[in-house]
Amino acid sequence: MGVLALQGAAARHADALTALGAEAVLVRTPEDIASIDALVVPGGESTTISHLLDTSGVRAPLAERLEGGMPAFGTCAGMILLATDVLDGRDDQRSFGAIDIGVRRNAFGRQRDSFEADLEVAGLEGGPLHAVFIRAPVVDRVGGDVEVLAEVEAGPVLCRSGAIMVCSFHPELVNDRRLHATFLEGV
Amino acid sequence: MADEQALQHDPGHHDGQATGTATVKRGLAEMLKGGVIMDVVDAAQAKVAEDCGAVAVMALERVPSDIRRDGGVARMSDPAMIEGIKAVVTIPVMAKARIGHFVEAQVLEALGVDFIDESEVLTPADETHHIDKQAFVTPFVCGATNLGEALRRISEGAALIRSKGEAGTGNIVEAVRHLRSIRGDLARITTADGAEQFEWAKRLQAPLGLVQEVARTGELPVPLFCAGGIATPADAALAMQLGAQSVFVGSGIFKSSDPERYGRAIVEATTHHRDPTIVAKVSRGLGAAMGGLEIKGLETTFADRGW
């Protein structure tokens, strides 16, 4: 189980996966990409991670693996990177198009608008999920094969399509491991 | 108090959504890990910083080396300049308030700045008190030279600690001293038994609850970044290998001979700090780094500000 570790909250994701009994590998090079069966794309700054995907040479091999159907779980910046369209991003910002959604960056505003809240998640047992939204994106357009699992007033915040799952918030910042477990079950 | 402010700032959100909590503040600090925060003095520099892969920019009127050269009182930047920078980048924007100057902090929060740096690089406004940072929705970063100082700032509400180093010198020696001091005490404190933790709290002049927490975890409850003196890609990688989780670069980028190349190189060296081949690759033929200063010859040491 790989965790993209170019920048952002990679270590927290690795801790969550390890706690669930998975072997977590921090991914920073093209060689690392070859060694993994699934990937978590963490939160961080999507423009920075996008920049480092190019400088590290990870972008092309990762795009190839995603096209080949490798499961991936993107949180916050990771959701932006896995989406088809990015709104309010930089002009040169490129995403993988692994899940057919449009995503609006910083949809809730600046940091003072960042928040935490309980979310109802479709099909998740054990009650509401506590979710932390940090300068979070929101899903603006949902493609035909995409299932929306949770939403807030502003729009969908948790989606799944085939082997790809994405969310606007940060399951790695809370001790509730249910979303990581859901992703691992699907792998 | 934080909740009251949250409601004032957040009329649009419905019940059950909380802004300005410790989790939300520390959450942004978590997202900045493994990155480079660059000092910028205008919109053009902010664009360059974002192009180089910075995770955030620090908007200020003069970089520390110029503050050091010019002397006089250094204050919060002009709101127009901060707004100009906010308008051109999509990454978080930070700005500095003077130590203890809670009105400058209120102004920065009103401007929608994403992180406030209560900074020793500016001239302190209060010789005894730091800002009550828990009274704000916006997260704060504060400098520290040792574990006690870090824990005092966290108890006041800081969501992120940066080792102070000595800003504007291009000399990494103080940053190394401060990082080693903080990480060294974090390692040592884990061996303290219950009785010894009381003694640690007394010696560090820090709240017992926080001392007990770090004795259990061996980590600060907030991320630890490095600032003050980083001038080269190897400096950034050194700070990261010594246990910093990100780096602030002040004068080191825009006082170098080629800011764009220096910026990109320091970003790559920070991500790949454990890979000397990559640090070597990005360091090759970079041109002149910023001029450096010996600590002994300084008239003012910024790191001594703060209490």
mmCIF file of N, CA, C and O in Angstrom, chain A residues 24-106:
data_model
loop_
_atom_site.group_PDB
_atom_site.id
_atom_site.type_symbol
_atom_site.label_atom_id
_atom_site.label_comp_id
_atom_site.label_asym_id
_atom_site.label_seq_id
_atom_site.Cartn_x
_atom_site.Cartn_y
_atom_site.Cartn_z
ATOM 1 N N ALA A 24 2.594 0.040 4.775
ATOM 2 C CA ALA A 24 2.589 1.335 4.097
ATOM 3 C C ALA A 24 3.979 1.678 3.571
ATOM 4 O O ALA A 24 4.967 1.571 4.285
ATOM 5 N N VAL A 25 4.033 2.053 2.283
ATOM 6 C CA VAL A 25 5.290 2.447 1.650
ATOM 7 C C VAL A 25 5.187 3.910 1.232
ATOM 8 O O VAL A 25 4.235 4.287 0.537
ATOM 9 N N LEU A 26 6.146 4.741 1.665
ATOM 10 C CA LEU A 26 6.125 6.152 1.252
ATOM 11 C C LEU A 26 6.690 6.254 -0.168
ATOM 12 O O LEU A 26 7.782 5.767 -0.453
ATOM 13 N N VAL A 27 5.930 6.893 -1.066
ATOM 14 C CA VAL A 27 6.273 6.928 -2.489
ATOM 15 C C VAL A 27 6.821 8.297 -2.875
ATOM 16 O O VAL A 27 6.139 9.311 -2.726
ATOM 17 N N ARG A 28 8.081 8.310 -3.348
ATOM 18 C CA ARG A 28 8.693 9.570 -3.782
ATOM 19 C C ARG A 28 9.376 9.470 -5.139
ATOM 20 O O ARG A 28 9.795 10.478 -5.697
ATOM 21 N N THR A 29 9.545 8.235 -5.654
ATOM 22 C CA THR A 29 10.315 8.063 -6.899
ATOM 23 C C THR A 29 9.565 7.139 -7.857
ATOM 24 O O THR A 29 8.677 6.396 -7.439
ATOM 25 N N PRO A 30 9.944 7.147 -9.156
ATOM 26 C CA PRO A 30 9.320 6.233 -10.121
ATOM 27 C C PRO A 30 9.480 4.762 -9.696
ATOM 28 O O PRO A 30 8.572 3.960 -9.892
ATOM 29 N N GLU A 31 10.628 4.428 -9.075
ATOM 30 C CA GLU A 31 10.848 3.037 -8.642
ATOM 31 C C GLU A 31 9.822 2.644 -7.567
ATOM 32 O O GLU A 31 9.336 1.513 -7.544
ATOM 33 N N ASP A 32 9.516 3.573 -6.678
ATOM 34 C CA ASP A 32 8.539 3.291 -5.621
ATOM 35 C C ASP A 32 7.185 2.924 -6.236
ATOM 36 O O ASP A 32 6.467 2.062 -5.723
ATOM 37 N N ILE A 33 6.819 3.601 -7.325
ATOM 38 C CA ILE A 33 5.510 3.378 -7.958
ATOM 39 C C ILE A 33 5.388 1.917 -8.420
ATOM 40 O O ILE A 33 4.325 1.306 -8.321
ATOM 41 N N ALA A 34 6.499 1.369 -8.885
ATOM 42 C CA ALA A 34 6.476 -0.002 -9.408
ATOM 43 C C ALA A 34 6.204 -1.019 -8.302
ATOM 44 O O ALA A 34 5.724 -2.121 -8.567
ATOM 45 N N SER A 35 6.479 -0.634 -7.028
ATOM 46 C CA SER A 35 6.434 -1.627 -5.952
ATOM 47 C C SER A 35 5.095 -1.687 -5.222
ATOM 48 O O SER A 35 4.953 -2.440 -4.262
ATOM 49 N N ILE A 36 4.115 -0.890 -5.649
ATOM 50 C CA ILE A 36 2.873 -0.818 -4.864
ATOM 51 C C ILE A 36 1.666 -1.403 -5.606
ATOM 52 O O ILE A 36 1.671 -1.506 -6.830
ATOM 53 N N ASP A 37 0.631 -1.790 -4.816
ATOM 54 C CA ASP A 37 -0.596 -2.350 -5.400
ATOM 55 C C ASP A 37 -1.751 -1.357 -5.355
ATOM 56 O O ASP A 37 -2.768 -1.539 -6.021
ATOM 57 N N ALA A 38 -1.634 -0.333 -4.492
ATOM 58 C CA ALA A 38 -2.684 0.666 -4.351
ATOM 59 C C ALA A 38 -2.024 1.906 -3.770
ATOM 60 O O ALA A 38 -0.912 1.825 -3.230
ATOM 61 N N LEU A 39 -2.698 3.060 -3.899
ATOM 62 C CA LEU A 39 -2.047 4.303 -3.485
ATOM 63 C C LEU A 39 -3.019 5.228 -2.767
ATOM 64 O O LEU A 39 -4.150 5.433 -3.214
ATOM 65 N N VAL A 40 -2.532 5.808 -1.659
ATOM 66 C CA VAL A 40 -3.246 6.914 -1.029
ATOM 67 C C VAL A 40 -2.567 8.209 -1.476
ATOM 68 O O VAL A 40 -1.342 8.329 -1.402
ATOM 69 N N VAL A 41 -3.366 9.150 -1.999
ATOM 70 C CA VAL A 41 -2.838 10.464 -2.371
ATOM 71 C C VAL A 41 -3.310 11.440 -1.295
ATOM 72 O O VAL A 41 -4.498 11.728 -1.194
ATOM 73 N N PRO A 42 -2.384 11.930 -0.455
ATOM 74 C CA PRO A 42 -2.778 12.645 0.757
ATOM 75 C C PRO A 42 -3.119 14.107 0.515
ATOM 76 O O PRO A 42 -2.940 14.629 -0.590
ATOM 77 N N GLY A 43 -3.572 14.756 1.578
ATOM 78 C CA GLY A 43 -3.752 16.201 1.572
ATOM 79 C C GLY A 43 -2.417 16.897 1.649
ATOM 80 O O GLY A 43 -1.413 16.321 2.070
ATOM 81 N N GLY A 44 -2.421 18.137 1.253
ATOM 82 C CA GLY A 44 -1.219 18.961 1.219
ATOM 83 C C GLY A 44 -1.579 20.135 0.338
ATOM 84 O O GLY A 44 -2.749 20.471 0.230
ATOM 85 N N GLU A 45 -0.596 20.724 -0.318
ATOM 86 C CA GLU A 45 -0.917 21.771 -1.289
ATOM 87 C C GLU A 45 -0.905 21.149 -2.680
ATOM 88 O O GLU A 45 0.136 20.662 -3.142
ATOM 89 N N SER A 46 -2.038 21.155 -3.370
ATOM 90 C CA SER A 46 -2.129 20.442 -4.646
ATOM 91 C C SER A 46 -1.184 21.042 -5.682
ATOM 92 O O SER A 46 -0.632 20.311 -6.511
ATOM 93 N N THR A 47 -0.962 22.375 -5.638
ATOM 94 C CA THR A 47 -0.035 22.966 -6.622
ATOM 95 C C THR A 47 1.387 22.471 -6.371
ATOM 96 O O THR A 47 2.135 22.205 -7.314
ATOM 97 N N THR A 48 1.759 22.337 -5.100
ATOM 98 C CA THR A 48 3.106 21.874 -4.759
ATOM 99 C C THR A 48 3.279 20.410 -5.150
ATOM 100 O O THR A 48 4.288 20.026 -5.764
ATOM 101 N N ILE A 49 2.294 19.581 -4.808
ATOM 102 C CA ILE A 49 2.395 18.150 -5.126
ATOM 103 C C ILE A 49 2.451 17.969 -6.643
ATOM 104 O O ILE A 49 3.244 17.180 -7.168
ATOM 105 N N SER A 50 1.630 18.750 -7.363
ATOM 106 C CA SER A 50 1.611 18.677 -8.821
ATOM 107 C C SER A 50 2.996 19.030 -9.394
ATOM 108 O O SER A 50 3.516 18.350 -10.280
ATOM 109 N N HIS A 51 3.591 20.088 -8.868
ATOM 110 C CA HIS A 51 4.941 20.505 -9.270
ATOM 111 C C HIS A 51 5.950 19.377 -9.024
ATOM 112 O O HIS A 51 6.774 19.043 -9.886
ATOM 113 N N LEU A 52 5.862 18.755 -7.834
ATOM 114 C CA LEU A 52 6.833 17.720 -7.470
ATOM 115 C C LEU A 52 6.598 16.419 -8.232
ATOM 116 O O LEU A 52 7.530 15.626 -8.416
ATOM 117 N N LEU A 53 5.357 16.176 -8.702
ATOM 118 C CA LEU A 53 5.105 15.006 -9.549
ATOM 119 C C LEU A 53 5.945 15.106 -10.818
ATOM 120 O O LEU A 53 6.457 14.111 -11.328
ATOM 121 N N ASP A 54 6.097 16.340 -11.337
ATOM 122 C CA ASP A 54 6.897 16.544 -12.547
ATOM 123 C C ASP A 54 8.385 16.435 -12.254
ATOM 124 O O ASP A 54 9.108 15.712 -12.935
ATOM 125 N N THR A 55 8.859 17.161 -11.207
ATOM 126 C CA THR A 55 10.303 17.182 -10.958
ATOM 127 C C THR A 55 10.820 15.806 -10.519
ATOM 128 O O THR A 55 11.962 15.469 -10.787
ATOM 129 N N SER A 56 9.970 15.009 -9.879
ATOM 130 C CA SER A 56 10.424 13.703 -9.374
ATOM 131 C C SER A 56 10.301 12.605 -10.427
ATOM 132 O O SER A 56 10.782 11.491 -10.212
ATOM 133 N N GLY A 57 9.627 12.892 -11.546
ATOM 134 C CA GLY A 57 9.432 11.869 -12.572
ATOM 135 C C GLY A 57 8.364 10.846 -12.215
ATOM 136 O O GLY A 57 8.248 9.801 -12.865
ATOM 137 N N VAL A 58 7.561 11.134 -11.195
ATOM 138 C CA VAL A 58 6.551 10.178 -10.743
ATOM 139 C C VAL A 58 5.271 10.275 -11.589
ATOM 140 O O VAL A 58 4.529 9.309 -11.713
ATOM 141 N N ARG A 59 5.037 11.434 -12.223
ATOM 142 C CA ARG A 59 3.749 11.643 -12.873
ATOM 143 C C ARG A 59 3.441 10.574 -13.944
ATOM 144 O O ARG A 59 2.370 9.971 -13.915
ATOM 145 N N ALA A 60 4.371 10.346 -14.879
ATOM 146 C CA ALA A 60 4.079 9.439 -15.994
ATOM 147 C C ALA A 60 3.830 8.003 -15.527
ATOM 148 O O ALA A 60 2.804 7.405 -15.882
ATOM 149 N N PRO A 61 4.723 7.417 -14.724
ATOM 150 C CA PRO A 61 4.452 6.046 -14.268
ATOM 151 C C PRO A 61 3.188 5.939 -13.411
ATOM 152 O O PRO A 61 2.474 4.933 -13.487
ATOM 153 N N LEU A 62 2.883 6.963 -12.652
ATOM 154 C CA LEU A 62 1.668 6.928 -11.827
ATOM 155 C C LEU A 62 0.426 6.997 -12.718
ATOM 156 O O LEU A 62 -0.543 6.244 -12.514
ATOM 157 N N ALA A 63 0.460 7.852 -13.743
ATOM 158 C CA ALA A 63 -0.672 7.956 -14.676
ATOM 159 C C ALA A 63 -0.917 6.601 -15.337
ATOM 160 O O ALA A 63 -2.063 6.159 -15.482
ATOM 161 N N GLU A 64 0.175 5.938 -15.687
ATOM 162 C CA GLU A 64 0.075 4.626 -16.337
ATOM 163 C C GLU A 64 -0.576 3.593 -15.413
ATOM 164 O O GLU A 64 -1.457 2.845 -15.822
ATOM 165 N N ARG A 65 -0.142 3.590 -14.145
ATOM 166 C CA ARG A 65 -0.719 2.642 -13.182
ATOM 167 C C ARG A 65 -2.207 2.924 -12.954
ATOM 168 O O ARG A 65 -3.019 2.009 -12.851
ATOM 169 N N LEU A 66 -2.562 4.219 -12.857
ATOM 170 C CA LEU A 66 -3.968 4.571 -12.631
ATOM 171 C C LEU A 66 -4.814 4.160 -13.833
ATOM 172 O O LEU A 66 -5.925 3.654 -13.685
ATOM 173 N N GLU A 67 -4.286 4.358 -15.041
ATOM 174 C CA GLU A 67 -5.002 3.920 -16.243
ATOM 175 C C GLU A 67 -5.176 2.411 -16.250
ATOM 176 O O GLU A 67 -6.182 1.883 -16.737
ATOM 177 N N GLY A 68 -4.196 1.721 -15.692
ATOM 178 C CA GLY A 68 -4.252 0.261 -15.618
ATOM 179 C C GLY A 68 -5.176 -0.244 -14.519
ATOM 180 O O GLY A 68 -5.256 -1.450 -14.291
ATOM 181 N N GLY A 69 -5.837 0.669 -13.796
ATOM 182 C CA GLY A 69 -6.843 0.259 -12.819
ATOM 183 C C GLY A 69 -6.347 0.135 -11.398
ATOM 184 O O GLY A 69 -7.038 -0.433 -10.546
ATOM 185 N N MET A 70 -5.161 0.688 -11.076
ATOM 186 C CA MET A 70 -4.689 0.609 -9.692
ATOM 187 C C MET A 70 -5.648 1.384 -8.774
ATOM 188 O O MET A 70 -5.987 2.531 -9.049
ATOM 189 N N PRO A 71 -6.088 0.751 -7.658
ATOM 190 C CA PRO A 71 -6.961 1.463 -6.720
ATOM 191 C C PRO A 71 -6.244 2.661 -6.083
ATOM 192 O O PRO A 71 -5.040 2.585 -5.809
ATOM 193 N N ALA A 72 -7.000 3.742 -5.866
ATOM 194 C CA ALA A 72 -6.411 4.915 -5.229
ATOM 195 C C ALA A 72 -7.450 5.607 -4.363
ATOM 196 O O ALA A 72 -8.644 5.567 -4.651
ATOM 197 N N PHE A 73 -6.961 6.224 -3.289
ATOM 198 C CA PHE A 73 -7.803 6.958 -2.343
ATOM 199 C C PHE A 73 -7.189 8.347 -2.208
ATOM 200 O O PHE A 73 -6.066 8.478 -1.732
ATOM 201 N N GLY A 74 -7.908 9.375 -2.671
ATOM 202 C CA GLY A 74 -7.388 10.739 -2.620
ATOM 203 C C GLY A 74 -8.133 11.566 -1.604
ATOM 204 O O GLY A 74 -9.361 11.588 -1.592
ATOM 205 N N THR A 75 -7.390 12.249 -0.708
ATOM 206 C CA THR A 75 -8.035 13.098 0.290
ATOM 207 C C THR A 75 -7.615 14.549 0.056
ATOM 208 O O THR A 75 -6.436 14.843 -0.059
ATOM 209 N N CYS A 76 -8.567 15.441 -0.017
ATOM 210 C CA CYS A 76 -8.350 16.881 -0.169
ATOM 211 C C CYS A 76 -7.512 17.176 -1.417
ATOM 212 O O CYS A 76 -8.012 17.050 -2.526
ATOM 213 N N ALA A 77 -6.240 17.540 -1.264
ATOM 214 C CA ALA A 77 -5.399 17.763 -2.440
ATOM 215 C C ALA A 77 -5.372 16.510 -3.309
ATOM 216 O O ALA A 77 -5.326 16.594 -4.546
ATOM 217 N N GLY A 78 -5.431 15.333 -2.675
ATOM 218 C CA GLY A 78 -5.436 14.066 -3.416
ATOM 219 C C GLY A 78 -6.675 13.922 -4.278
ATOM 220 O O GLY A 78 -6.613 13.370 -5.385
ATOM 221 N N MET A 79 -7.805 14.413 -3.776
ATOM 222 C CA MET A 79 -9.034 14.396 -4.567
ATOM 223 C C MET A 79 -8.878 15.287 -5.802
ATOM 224 O O MET A 79 -9.281 14.917 -6.911
ATOM 225 N N ILE A 80 -8.262 16.449 -5.603
ATOM 226 C CA ILE A 80 -8.043 17.380 -6.727
ATOM 227 C C ILE A 80 -7.164 16.708 -7.786
ATOM 228 O O ILE A 80 -7.440 16.774 -8.981
ATOM 229 N N LEU A 81 -6.114 16.018 -7.327
ATOM 230 C CA LEU A 81 -5.166 15.408 -8.266
ATOM 231 C C LEU A 81 -5.782 14.238 -9.037
ATOM 232 O O LEU A 81 -5.393 13.967 -10.163
ATOM 233 N N LEU A 82 -6.750 13.548 -8.429
ATOM 234 C CA LEU A 82 -7.340 12.383 -9.101
ATOM 235 C C LEU A 82 -8.536 12.768 -9.982
ATOM 236 O O LEU A 82 -9.004 11.966 -10.780
ATOM 237 N N ALA A 83 -9.026 14.003 -9.870
ATOM 238 C CA ALA A 83 -10.226 14.426 -10.593
ATOM 239 C C ALA A 83 -9.956 14.644 -12.082
ATOM 240 O O ALA A 83 -8.806 14.679 -12.525
ATOM 241 N N THR A 84 -11.068 14.798 -12.839
ATOM 242 C CA THR A 84 -10.943 15.092 -14.268
ATOM 243 C C THR A 84 -10.741 16.590 -14.503
ATOM 244 O O THR A 84 -9.855 16.995 -15.251
ATOM 245 N N ASP A 85 -11.582 17.409 -13.849
ATOM 246 C CA ASP A 85 -11.479 18.859 -14.039
ATOM 247 C C ASP A 85 -11.194 19.536 -12.708
ATOM 248 O O ASP A 85 -11.734 19.135 -11.676
ATOM 249 N N VAL A 86 -10.370 20.590 -12.743
ATOM 250 C CA VAL A 86 -10.084 21.380 -11.554
ATOM 251 C C VAL A 86 -10.474 22.832 -11.815
ATOM 252 O O VAL A 86 -10.004 23.442 -12.788
ATOM 253 N N LEU A 87 -11.361 23.349 -10.970
ATOM 254 C CA LEU A 87 -11.763 24.745 -11.091
ATOM 255 C C LEU A 87 -11.024 25.568 -10.052
ATOM 256 O O LEU A 87 -10.726 25.083 -8.964
ATOM 257 N N ASP A 88 -10.723 26.818 -10.376
ATOM 258 C CA ASP A 88 -10.012 27.731 -9.475
ATOM 259 C C ASP A 88 -8.620 27.220 -9.110
ATOM 260 O O ASP A 88 -8.118 27.477 -8.022
ATOM 261 N N GLY A 89 -8.016 26.497 -10.016
ATOM 262 C CA GLY A 89 -6.638 26.068 -9.788
ATOM 263 C C GLY A 89 -5.697 26.967 -10.566
ATOM 264 O O GLY A 89 -6.103 27.998 -11.095
ATOM 265 N N ARG A 90 -4.440 26.574 -10.650
ATOM 266 C CA ARG A 90 -3.506 27.292 -11.503
ATOM 267 C C ARG A 90 -3.702 26.806 -12.936
ATOM 268 O O ARG A 90 -4.080 25.669 -13.164
ATOM 269 N N ASP A 91 -3.397 27.658 -13.907
ATOM 270 C CA ASP A 91 -3.595 27.295 -15.312
ATOM 271 C C ASP A 91 -2.782 26.061 -15.701
ATOM 272 O O ASP A 91 -3.203 25.267 -16.528
ATOM 273 N N ASP A 92 -1.599 25.940 -15.096
ATOM 274 C CA ASP A 92 -0.719 24.840 -15.493
ATOM 275 C C ASP A 92 -0.905 23.601 -14.608
ATOM 276 O O ASP A 92 -0.154 22.643 -14.702
ATOM 277 N N GLN A 93 -1.923 23.631 -13.748
ATOM 278 C CA GLN A 93 -2.147 22.512 -12.843
ATOM 279 C C GLN A 93 -2.800 21.362 -13.601
ATOM 280 O O GLN A 93 -3.836 21.547 -14.231
ATOM 281 N N ARG A 94 -2.188 20.170 -13.561
ATOM 282 C CA ARG A 94 -2.750 19.032 -14.294
ATOM 283 C C ARG A 94 -3.157 17.948 -13.313
ATOM 284 O O ARG A 94 -2.490 17.709 -12.321
ATOM 285 N N SER A 95 -4.281 17.280 -13.599
ATOM 286 C CA SER A 95 -4.737 16.205 -12.725
ATOM 287 C C SER A 95 -4.811 14.912 -13.538
ATOM 288 O O SER A 95 -4.708 14.929 -14.761
ATOM 289 N N PHE A 96 -5.021 13.776 -12.838
ATOM 290 C CA PHE A 96 -4.908 12.468 -13.492
ATOM 291 C C PHE A 96 -6.181 12.017 -14.199
ATOM 292 O O PHE A 96 -6.142 11.113 -15.009
ATOM 293 N N GLY A 97 -7.319 12.609 -13.858
ATOM 294 C CA GLY A 97 -8.561 12.174 -14.503
ATOM 295 C C GLY A 97 -8.899 10.725 -14.204
ATOM 296 O O GLY A 97 -9.434 10.006 -15.047
ATOM 297 N N ALA A 98 -8.610 10.274 -12.989
ATOM 298 C CA ALA A 98 -8.873 8.881 -12.622
ATOM 299 C C ALA A 98 -10.322 8.677 -12.201
ATOM 300 O O ALA A 98 -10.816 7.551 -12.174
ATOM 301 N N ILE A 99 -11.006 9.759 -11.848
ATOM 302 C CA ILE A 99 -12.419 9.678 -11.481
ATOM 303 C C ILE A 99 -13.124 10.857 -12.147
ATOM 304 O O ILE A 99 -12.614 11.995 -12.128
ATOM 305 N N ASP A 100 -14.299 10.586 -12.743
ATOM 306 C CA ASP A 100 -14.953 11.595 -13.585
ATOM 307 C C ASP A 100 -15.753 12.596 -12.742
ATOM 308 O O ASP A 100 -16.976 12.531 -12.674
ATOM 309 N N ILE A 101 -15.008 13.494 -12.098
ATOM 310 C CA ILE A 101 -15.653 14.568 -11.331
ATOM 311 C C ILE A 101 -14.957 15.887 -11.641
ATOM 312 O O ILE A 101 -13.803 15.903 -12.079
ATOM 313 N N GLY A 102 -15.682 16.987 -11.441
ATOM 314 C CA GLY A 102 -15.078 18.308 -11.448
ATOM 315 C C GLY A 102 -14.939 18.766 -10.008
ATOM 316 O O GLY A 102 -15.846 18.541 -9.194
ATOM 317 N N VAL A 103 -13.812 19.370 -9.653
ATOM 318 C CA VAL A 103 -13.560 19.769 -8.279
ATOM 319 C C VAL A 103 -13.231 21.253 -8.220
ATOM 320 O O VAL A 103 -12.457 21.757 -9.038
ATOM 321 N N ARG A 104 -13.847 21.947 -7.261
ATOM 322 C CA ARG A 104 -13.524 23.360 -7.057
ATOM 323 C C ARG A 104 -12.588 23.492 -5.872
ATOM 324 O O ARG A 104 -12.902 23.034 -4.777
ATOM 325 N N ARG A 105 -11.428 24.106 -6.106
ATOM 326 C CA ARG A 105 -10.443 24.285 -5.020
ATOM 327 C C ARG A 105 -10.910 25.346 -4.029
ATOM 328 O O ARG A 105 -11.605 26.284 -4.408
ATOM 329 N N ASN A 106 -10.465 25.220 -2.786
ATOM 330 C CA ASN A 106 -10.748 26.203 -1.726
ATOM 331 C C ASN A 106 -12.203 26.667 -1.765
ATOM 332 O O ASN A 106 -12.508 27.850 -1.664
#
